[in-house]
């Protein structure tokens, strides 16, 4: 426990020390306003008004009363100082969640696919006629909604851990566009994703928010259902859906019942139902529409879902409605309206997002209402953060302080040359101030001439800025002959663009200086914990080896001191994993290592089992499962079957990053049709239910109790089979309430059945009906030998553990060294983790599946389900240690009779708990060191950091699993000992 606690503290300290929280300048631009600007701006250069409109190095006088100027006066002040004429009076921001820019603008200069062009005909006509300008806006990882919305309104790239805060959005306190608009008196309306309401509470005069996370899927969305019921339902309910889970289908074929209407349709109807009314009103200045349906379609069916084209057509109709009512037919007295259609992120082929692949970062920025002289569907790629500075300059408000983006030059082509340079100047001032906040050595107050930019980073930034400012002033000074100096104008523009590009790139990838002391303390703590756990593991094995009981109880004396091939391989796997962590490609494709490890270790154990068989003549094959070969024969056949099943599992789903497009079994079944899916579900469901009941019936104790437990777990299985037959063939199920209630019923029954089995079984179990343990059926009294009493107690104890372990998972063990067996189970659990479609990319996190059976959004419940879904396989592997301990009863019966309860429990729990903890601890420490070494690597935030989050999560999984195993075994043993003591006292009183 001390080792685990030290490791947890070290891990927490390291995580908060390593992952950056981007430095932000506090306050808002409108807090720095000088009243002196009203008299004479040019004659008082040091009193130039708001900070945003002052050159760096010129101080604006702070005045508290100025910060409280009336909105209309503040708006006039901004327009006067900006120098960039406002082109529009009202703004409509339409966010289409998850829309890849490729769906609207094409990719790599290639023409847009015909089906996509036909899905959005009006939008394509706007692009073709020059009435809209579209850009591929590259989003920064993590590509999830909340940090991407922050980036679009503040221009700042959030910290990597924003992916965690995405599920518990808090108010945005940094300087941003919405607060700037609010300060100048804009009236704002929001319809759609309620994330906006959480980020900007109290800013909207009207709003209708819908949950961004709640996807109401009835009993199972098997496309992304990562096996949560594998853990909750032990093995019955999950196995019924194993085929769908392994398939990770990207269509509508694997649903029980299918997607409900409100998942993809109603969630957007809640937005559009108010749109017509809002477009007829003129009491607002900013209208925000955030549509969620397309993102839900992606999560459910992927990019190529048959629901995608109708959803794109729906979005196209919204664009048409807005364009025809507020842009083409706008009234003069209400001003001009700009429509900006953006997406927060893209999506992978299977509809997920969160990572840094091109498909996930390819978001859209479409400006409708600007005249494009060169009509084309494809413009240059920009960055998503560039939207902030562009809108700020278009509408004459200060650029937010922490903006790292650069204005999109194409949007300002309609301005005069001096106004274009003024826009570049304002953007440069803002970025230079941000540079000065992070690099105190940047001080650029003198503009003397053109110079070559070399030297330190601070000097380079100053040089680039001063060159641009000098060229700008030089061009401006030639007012009479300005038209004849086009080359000087282009040179000034190029100089500004060079400074803006280099500054933006540096600020975007800026990593906060990490506190070395915290990082060092975290690493030392984790290393200390690792040494503690490994020392305990070594001492335990040494103690068992000395007694020749647990670790070496199944080997001949001649081989006691020899290392066997399976043991050496199990030990060497750790080194292979550690070495592979240093390669970004191996991190991305880690599933291949685990598949190789699981299959190779099984092959070695199969070889060992075959060697233990004793053949006798020509009839040896028929005696394989008889006599002394019975156990080895069963092991041999089981491991051979596991090899075949493992190979099928390996080919079921193409995981990782680079080769997901290759064919696999899931894609083949998807193309084959829903009938094949239904058949697989029914067959696997019935098979696993049957095998589970057979395994439970082998324990011939208290038959009535066993039947009750089996019935409790069997009931949800039949409910699932019923829904497979009833709902598998339909595309859209009309009902939602009944299906959601059914899922909740299944969760409830399975939860209470598992908890009831764990808690009540040790009190209700009895040896009175046992046939296999008749020697111990008669009462064993206090006068009987200690060895006999201990063996009787252990038989009852292990029988209880077997049933409890069955409630967690079905498992079996091989007769090898115990630490090898436990490591093998752990490796198999990790192989299963990747086989179920998981990877080291945040894009494979199952968001939609985390809301199955939840009638309203709950961050806690959804987070728990998401964790269970992702780590179902490793958790099951660890929980199988409960049954593993029960099937090792022969080892414990052979322990010395003088051992007390503490020694006995230590012998049972040490290896099943220490081996997973030690293996995970080695990998945790190793990857922590590698992450430090790779801190400046090109892929530190796209590959290595997401992997480290998964390492932290699997560490939590191991903690939880080991705690459950230890608590279960200790509780069961305590109850059995207590009951036996009570019975002994009662017998003594009777005698």
PDB file of C-alpha atoms in Angstrom, residues 632-814:
ATOM      1  CA  UNK A 632      -2.498 -31.590 -19.531  1.00  0.00           C
ATOM      2  CA  UNK A 633      -4.819 -32.578 -22.359  1.00  0.00           C
ATOM      3  CA  UNK A 634      -7.332 -29.973 -21.349  1.00  0.00           C
ATOM      4  CA  UNK A 635      -4.595 -27.336 -21.158  1.00  0.00           C
ATOM      5  CA  UNK A 636      -3.226 -28.323 -24.559  1.00  0.00           C
ATOM      6  CA  UNK A 637      -6.585 -28.136 -26.307  1.00  0.00           C
ATOM      7  CA  UNK A 638      -7.493 -24.886 -24.545  1.00  0.00           C
ATOM      8  CA  UNK A 639      -4.272 -23.151 -25.558  1.00  0.00           C
ATOM      9  CA  UNK A 640      -4.535 -24.432 -29.125  1.00  0.00           C
ATOM     10  CA  UNK A 641      -8.039 -22.994 -29.291  1.00  0.00           C
ATOM     11  CA  UNK A 642      -6.776 -19.736 -27.818  1.00  0.00           C
ATOM     12  CA  UNK A 643      -4.119 -19.489 -30.535  1.00  0.00           C
ATOM     13  CA  UNK A 644      -6.739 -19.859 -33.252  1.00  0.00           C
ATOM     14  CA  UNK A 645      -9.095 -17.419 -31.537  1.00  0.00           C
ATOM     15  CA  UNK A 646      -6.271 -14.941 -30.996  1.00  0.00           C
ATOM     16  CA  UNK A 647      -5.409 -14.964 -34.678  1.00  0.00           C
ATOM     17  CA  UNK A 648      -9.039 -14.307 -35.592  1.00  0.00           C
ATOM     18  CA  UNK A 649      -9.143 -11.539 -33.027  1.00  0.00           C
ATOM     19  CA  UNK A 650      -5.996 -10.017 -34.495  1.00  0.00           C
ATOM     20  CA  UNK A 651      -7.572  -9.810 -37.928  1.00  0.00           C
ATOM     21  CA  UNK A 652     -10.957  -8.622 -36.733  1.00  0.00           C
ATOM     22  CA  UNK A 653     -10.149  -4.961 -36.518  1.00  0.00           C
ATOM     23  CA  UNK A 654      -7.269  -2.958 -37.992  1.00  0.00           C
ATOM     24  CA  UNK A 655      -6.137  -0.820 -35.073  1.00  0.00           C
ATOM     25  CA  UNK A 656      -3.429   1.765 -34.679  1.00  0.00           C
ATOM     26  CA  UNK A 657      -3.005   4.807 -36.898  1.00  0.00           C
ATOM     27  CA  UNK A 658      -1.285   4.009 -40.172  1.00  0.00           C
ATOM     28  CA  UNK A 659      -3.114   0.963 -41.514  1.00  0.00           C
ATOM     29  CA  UNK A 660      -6.696   1.377 -40.422  1.00  0.00           C
ATOM     30  CA  UNK A 661      -7.721   1.533 -44.078  1.00  0.00           C
ATOM     31  CA  UNK A 662      -6.639  -2.056 -44.739  1.00  0.00           C
ATOM     32  CA  UNK A 663      -9.329  -4.735 -44.982  1.00  0.00           C
ATOM     33  CA  UNK A 664     -10.300  -6.695 -41.901  1.00  0.00           C
ATOM     34  CA  UNK A 665     -13.077  -8.991 -40.767  1.00  0.00           C
ATOM     35  CA  UNK A 666     -15.203  -6.139 -39.439  1.00  0.00           C
ATOM     36  CA  UNK A 667     -15.185  -4.380 -42.810  1.00  0.00           C
ATOM     37  CA  UNK A 668     -16.042  -7.614 -44.560  1.00  0.00           C
ATOM     38  CA  UNK A 669     -19.006  -8.266 -42.278  1.00  0.00           C
ATOM     39  CA  UNK A 670     -20.125  -4.677 -42.661  1.00  0.00           C
ATOM     40  CA  UNK A 671     -20.281  -5.127 -46.411  1.00  0.00           C
ATOM     41  CA  UNK A 672     -21.922  -8.535 -46.063  1.00  0.00           C
ATOM     42  CA  UNK A 673     -25.010  -7.124 -44.404  1.00  0.00           C
ATOM     43  CA  UNK A 674     -26.933  -6.996 -41.146  1.00  0.00           C
ATOM     44  CA  UNK A 675     -28.154 -10.596 -41.295  1.00  0.00           C
ATOM     45  CA  UNK A 676     -24.616 -11.867 -40.775  1.00  0.00           C
ATOM     46  CA  UNK A 677     -24.162  -9.555 -37.819  1.00  0.00           C
ATOM     47  CA  UNK A 678     -27.398 -10.741 -36.261  1.00  0.00           C
ATOM     48  CA  UNK A 679     -26.403 -14.379 -36.722  1.00  0.00           C
ATOM     49  CA  UNK A 680     -23.020 -13.820 -35.079  1.00  0.00           C
ATOM     50  CA  UNK A 681     -24.618 -12.038 -32.164  1.00  0.00           C
ATOM     51  CA  UNK A 682     -27.159 -14.767 -31.565  1.00  0.00           C
ATOM     52  CA  UNK A 683     -24.667 -17.617 -31.875  1.00  0.00           C
ATOM     53  CA  UNK A 684     -22.032 -16.025 -29.639  1.00  0.00           C
ATOM     54  CA  UNK A 685     -24.643 -14.965 -27.126  1.00  0.00           C
ATOM     55  CA  UNK A 686     -26.149 -18.416 -26.770  1.00  0.00           C
ATOM     56  CA  UNK A 687     -22.712 -20.075 -26.783  1.00  0.00           C
ATOM     57  CA  UNK A 688     -21.252 -17.918 -24.041  1.00  0.00           C
ATOM     58  CA  UNK A 689     -24.370 -18.175 -21.889  1.00  0.00           C
ATOM     59  CA  UNK A 690     -24.218 -21.967 -22.191  1.00  0.00           C
ATOM     60  CA  UNK A 691     -20.502 -22.224 -21.442  1.00  0.00           C
ATOM     61  CA  UNK A 692     -20.845 -19.879 -18.495  1.00  0.00           C
ATOM     62  CA  UNK A 693     -23.581 -21.965 -16.901  1.00  0.00           C
ATOM     63  CA  UNK A 694     -21.604 -25.149 -17.515  1.00  0.00           C
ATOM     64  CA  UNK A 695     -18.562 -23.693 -15.795  1.00  0.00           C
ATOM     65  CA  UNK A 696     -20.691 -22.643 -12.848  1.00  0.00           C
ATOM     66  CA  UNK A 697     -22.324 -26.035 -12.559  1.00  0.00           C
ATOM     67  CA  UNK A 698     -18.955 -27.788 -12.165  1.00  0.00           C
ATOM     68  CA  UNK A 699     -18.785 -26.532  -8.597  1.00  0.00           C
ATOM     69  CA  UNK A 700     -21.023 -28.993  -6.783  1.00  0.00           C
ATOM     70  CA  UNK A 701     -21.804 -26.948  -3.708  1.00  0.00           C
ATOM     71  CA  UNK A 702     -25.175 -25.591  -2.612  1.00  0.00           C
ATOM     72  CA  UNK A 703     -26.935 -26.290  -5.871  1.00  0.00           C
ATOM     73  CA  UNK A 704     -29.918 -24.090  -5.109  1.00  0.00           C
ATOM     74  CA  UNK A 705     -27.735 -21.066  -4.483  1.00  0.00           C
ATOM     75  CA  UNK A 706     -25.788 -21.685  -7.660  1.00  0.00           C
ATOM     76  CA  UNK A 707     -29.032 -21.898  -9.641  1.00  0.00           C
ATOM     77  CA  UNK A 708     -30.228 -18.585  -8.218  1.00  0.00           C
ATOM     78  CA  UNK A 709     -26.955 -16.872  -9.143  1.00  0.00           C
ATOM     79  CA  UNK A 710     -27.036 -18.349 -12.630  1.00  0.00           C
ATOM     80  CA  UNK A 711     -30.627 -17.197 -13.143  1.00  0.00           C
ATOM     81  CA  UNK A 712     -29.785 -13.638 -12.028  1.00  0.00           C
ATOM     82  CA  UNK A 713     -27.071 -13.395 -14.676  1.00  0.00           C
ATOM     83  CA  UNK A 714     -29.058 -15.271 -17.300  1.00  0.00           C
ATOM     84  CA  UNK A 715     -32.048 -12.924 -17.261  1.00  0.00           C
ATOM     85  CA  UNK A 716     -30.267  -9.912 -18.842  1.00  0.00           C
ATOM     86  CA  UNK A 717     -28.803 -12.245 -21.439  1.00  0.00           C
ATOM     87  CA  UNK A 718     -32.258 -13.275 -22.623  1.00  0.00           C
ATOM     88  CA  UNK A 719     -33.334  -9.629 -22.701  1.00  0.00           C
ATOM     89  CA  UNK A 720     -30.447  -8.829 -24.996  1.00  0.00           C
ATOM     90  CA  UNK A 721     -31.249 -11.784 -27.254  1.00  0.00           C
ATOM     91  CA  UNK A 722     -34.818 -10.543 -27.440  1.00  0.00           C
ATOM     92  CA  UNK A 723     -33.686  -7.117 -28.630  1.00  0.00           C
ATOM     93  CA  UNK A 724     -31.317  -8.614 -31.165  1.00  0.00           C
ATOM     94  CA  UNK A 725     -34.227 -10.414 -32.778  1.00  0.00           C
ATOM     95  CA  UNK A 726     -36.659  -7.518 -32.514  1.00  0.00           C
ATOM     96  CA  UNK A 727     -34.623  -4.467 -33.428  1.00  0.00           C
ATOM     97  CA  UNK A 728     -31.577  -5.617 -35.372  1.00  0.00           C
ATOM     98  CA  UNK A 729     -33.074  -5.139 -38.792  1.00  0.00           C
ATOM     99  CA  UNK A 730     -34.504  -1.617 -38.449  1.00  0.00           C
ATOM    100  CA  UNK A 731     -32.626   1.534 -39.304  1.00  0.00           C
ATOM    101  CA  UNK A 732     -34.148   4.022 -36.901  1.00  0.00           C
ATOM    102  CA  UNK A 733     -36.070   2.945 -33.845  1.00  0.00           C
ATOM    103  CA  UNK A 734     -38.957   5.322 -33.126  1.00  0.00           C
ATOM    104  CA  UNK A 735     -38.865   4.872 -29.368  1.00  0.00           C
ATOM    105  CA  UNK A 736     -36.274   5.978 -26.863  1.00  0.00           C
ATOM    106  CA  UNK A 737     -37.763   5.865 -23.393  1.00  0.00           C
ATOM    107  CA  UNK A 738     -38.457   2.132 -23.292  1.00  0.00           C
ATOM    108  CA  UNK A 739     -35.064   1.236 -24.691  1.00  0.00           C
ATOM    109  CA  UNK A 740     -33.252   3.511 -22.251  1.00  0.00           C
ATOM    110  CA  UNK A 741     -35.218   2.086 -19.361  1.00  0.00           C
ATOM    111  CA  UNK A 742     -34.295  -1.404 -20.507  1.00  0.00           C
ATOM    112  CA  UNK A 743     -30.598  -0.568 -20.482  1.00  0.00           C
ATOM    113  CA  UNK A 744     -30.939   0.855 -17.007  1.00  0.00           C
ATOM    114  CA  UNK A 745     -32.779  -2.303 -15.943  1.00  0.00           C
ATOM    115  CA  UNK A 746     -29.987  -4.458 -17.323  1.00  0.00           C
ATOM    116  CA  UNK A 747     -27.369  -2.354 -15.533  1.00  0.00           C
ATOM    117  CA  UNK A 748     -29.371  -2.572 -12.306  1.00  0.00           C
ATOM    118  CA  UNK A 749     -29.899  -6.317 -12.428  1.00  0.00           C
ATOM    119  CA  UNK A 750     -26.287  -7.039 -13.305  1.00  0.00           C
ATOM    120  CA  UNK A 751     -24.930  -4.607 -10.749  1.00  0.00           C
ATOM    121  CA  UNK A 752     -27.026  -6.002  -7.920  1.00  0.00           C
ATOM    122  CA  UNK A 753     -26.374  -9.581  -9.013  1.00  0.00           C
ATOM    123  CA  UNK A 754     -22.612  -9.052  -8.955  1.00  0.00           C
ATOM    124  CA  UNK A 755     -22.624  -7.078  -5.707  1.00  0.00           C
ATOM    125  CA  UNK A 756     -25.053  -9.517  -4.097  1.00  0.00           C
ATOM    126  CA  UNK A 757     -22.898 -12.487  -5.093  1.00  0.00           C
ATOM    127  CA  UNK A 758     -19.760 -10.901  -3.666  1.00  0.00           C
ATOM    128  CA  UNK A 759     -21.373  -9.803  -0.402  1.00  0.00           C
ATOM    129  CA  UNK A 760     -23.830 -12.591   0.337  1.00  0.00           C
ATOM    130  CA  UNK A 761     -22.180 -15.727  -1.028  1.00  0.00           C
ATOM    131  CA  UNK A 762     -19.593 -16.137   1.760  1.00  0.00           C
ATOM    132  CA  UNK A 763     -22.463 -16.070   4.280  1.00  0.00           C
ATOM    133  CA  UNK A 764     -24.730 -18.456   2.378  1.00  0.00           C
ATOM    134  CA  UNK A 765     -22.295 -20.985   0.920  1.00  0.00           C
ATOM    135  CA  UNK A 766     -22.048 -24.370   2.555  1.00  0.00           C
ATOM    136  CA  UNK A 767     -20.133 -27.606   2.087  1.00  0.00           C
ATOM    137  CA  UNK A 768     -23.110 -29.717   3.054  1.00  0.00           C
ATOM    138  CA  UNK A 769     -23.998 -30.648  -0.504  1.00  0.00           C
ATOM    139  CA  UNK A 770     -20.501 -31.115  -1.826  1.00  0.00           C
ATOM    140  CA  UNK A 771     -19.784 -34.484  -3.387  1.00  0.00           C
ATOM    141  CA  UNK A 772     -16.176 -33.875  -4.243  1.00  0.00           C
ATOM    142  CA  UNK A 773     -15.186 -32.851  -0.759  1.00  0.00           C
ATOM    143  CA  UNK A 774     -16.946 -35.592   1.240  1.00  0.00           C
ATOM    144  CA  UNK A 775     -13.885 -36.056   3.396  1.00  0.00           C
ATOM    145  CA  UNK A 776     -14.483 -32.636   4.851  1.00  0.00           C
ATOM    146  CA  UNK A 777     -18.280 -32.681   4.870  1.00  0.00           C
ATOM    147  CA  UNK A 778     -18.499 -33.987   8.388  1.00  0.00           C
ATOM    148  CA  UNK A 779     -18.053 -31.316  10.988  1.00  0.00           C
ATOM    149  CA  UNK A 780     -14.454 -30.543  11.788  1.00  0.00           C
ATOM    150  CA  UNK A 781     -14.277 -29.617  15.460  1.00  0.00           C
ATOM    151  CA  UNK A 782     -11.719 -27.692  17.468  1.00  0.00           C
ATOM    152  CA  UNK A 783     -10.219 -30.899  18.777  1.00  0.00           C
ATOM    153  CA  UNK A 784      -9.289 -32.070  15.286  1.00  0.00           C
ATOM    154  CA  UNK A 785      -5.785 -31.468  13.926  1.00  0.00           C
ATOM    155  CA  UNK A 786      -4.941 -27.933  12.783  1.00  0.00           C
ATOM    156  CA  UNK A 787      -4.040 -29.166   9.294  1.00  0.00           C
ATOM    157  CA  UNK A 788      -7.449 -30.778   8.887  1.00  0.00           C
ATOM    158  CA  UNK A 789      -9.249 -27.670  10.082  1.00  0.00           C
ATOM    159  CA  UNK A 790      -7.241 -25.452   7.713  1.00  0.00           C
ATOM    160  CA  UNK A 791      -7.899 -27.691   4.731  1.00  0.00           C
ATOM    161  CA  UNK A 792     -11.617 -27.785   5.455  1.00  0.00           C
ATOM    162  CA  UNK A 793     -11.703 -24.014   5.747  1.00  0.00           C
ATOM    163  CA  UNK A 794      -9.724 -23.575   2.518  1.00  0.00           C
ATOM    164  CA  UNK A 795     -12.072 -25.810   0.555  1.00  0.00           C
ATOM    165  CA  UNK A 796     -15.067 -23.731   1.595  1.00  0.00           C
ATOM    166  CA  UNK A 797     -13.139 -20.526   1.002  1.00  0.00           C
ATOM    167  CA  UNK A 798     -11.933 -21.439  -2.513  1.00  0.00           C
ATOM    168  CA  UNK A 799     -15.395 -22.665  -3.505  1.00  0.00           C
ATOM    169  CA  UNK A 800     -16.815 -19.264  -2.569  1.00  0.00           C
ATOM    170  CA  UNK A 801     -14.059 -17.502  -4.497  1.00  0.00           C
ATOM    171  CA  UNK A 802     -14.777 -19.628  -7.557  1.00  0.00           C
ATOM    172  CA  UNK A 803     -18.402 -18.490  -7.717  1.00  0.00           C
ATOM    173  CA  UNK A 804     -17.443 -14.863  -7.008  1.00  0.00           C
ATOM    174  CA  UNK A 805     -14.740 -15.043  -9.663  1.00  0.00           C
ATOM    175  CA  UNK A 806     -17.307 -16.467 -12.051  1.00  0.00           C
ATOM    176  CA  UNK A 807     -19.433 -13.420 -11.380  1.00  0.00           C
ATOM    177  CA  UNK A 808     -16.503 -11.233 -12.418  1.00  0.00           C
ATOM    178  CA  UNK A 809     -15.283 -13.276 -15.391  1.00  0.00           C
ATOM    179  CA  UNK A 810     -14.784 -16.818 -16.698  1.00  0.00           C
ATOM    180  CA  UNK A 811     -11.112 -17.771 -16.589  1.00  0.00           C
ATOM    181  CA  UNK A 812      -8.807 -20.783 -16.324  1.00  0.00           C
ATOM    182  CA  UNK A 813      -5.166 -21.207 -15.369  1.00  0.00           C
ATOM    183  CA  UNK A 814      -2.219 -23.258 -16.637  1.00  0.00           C
TER     184      UNK A 814
END
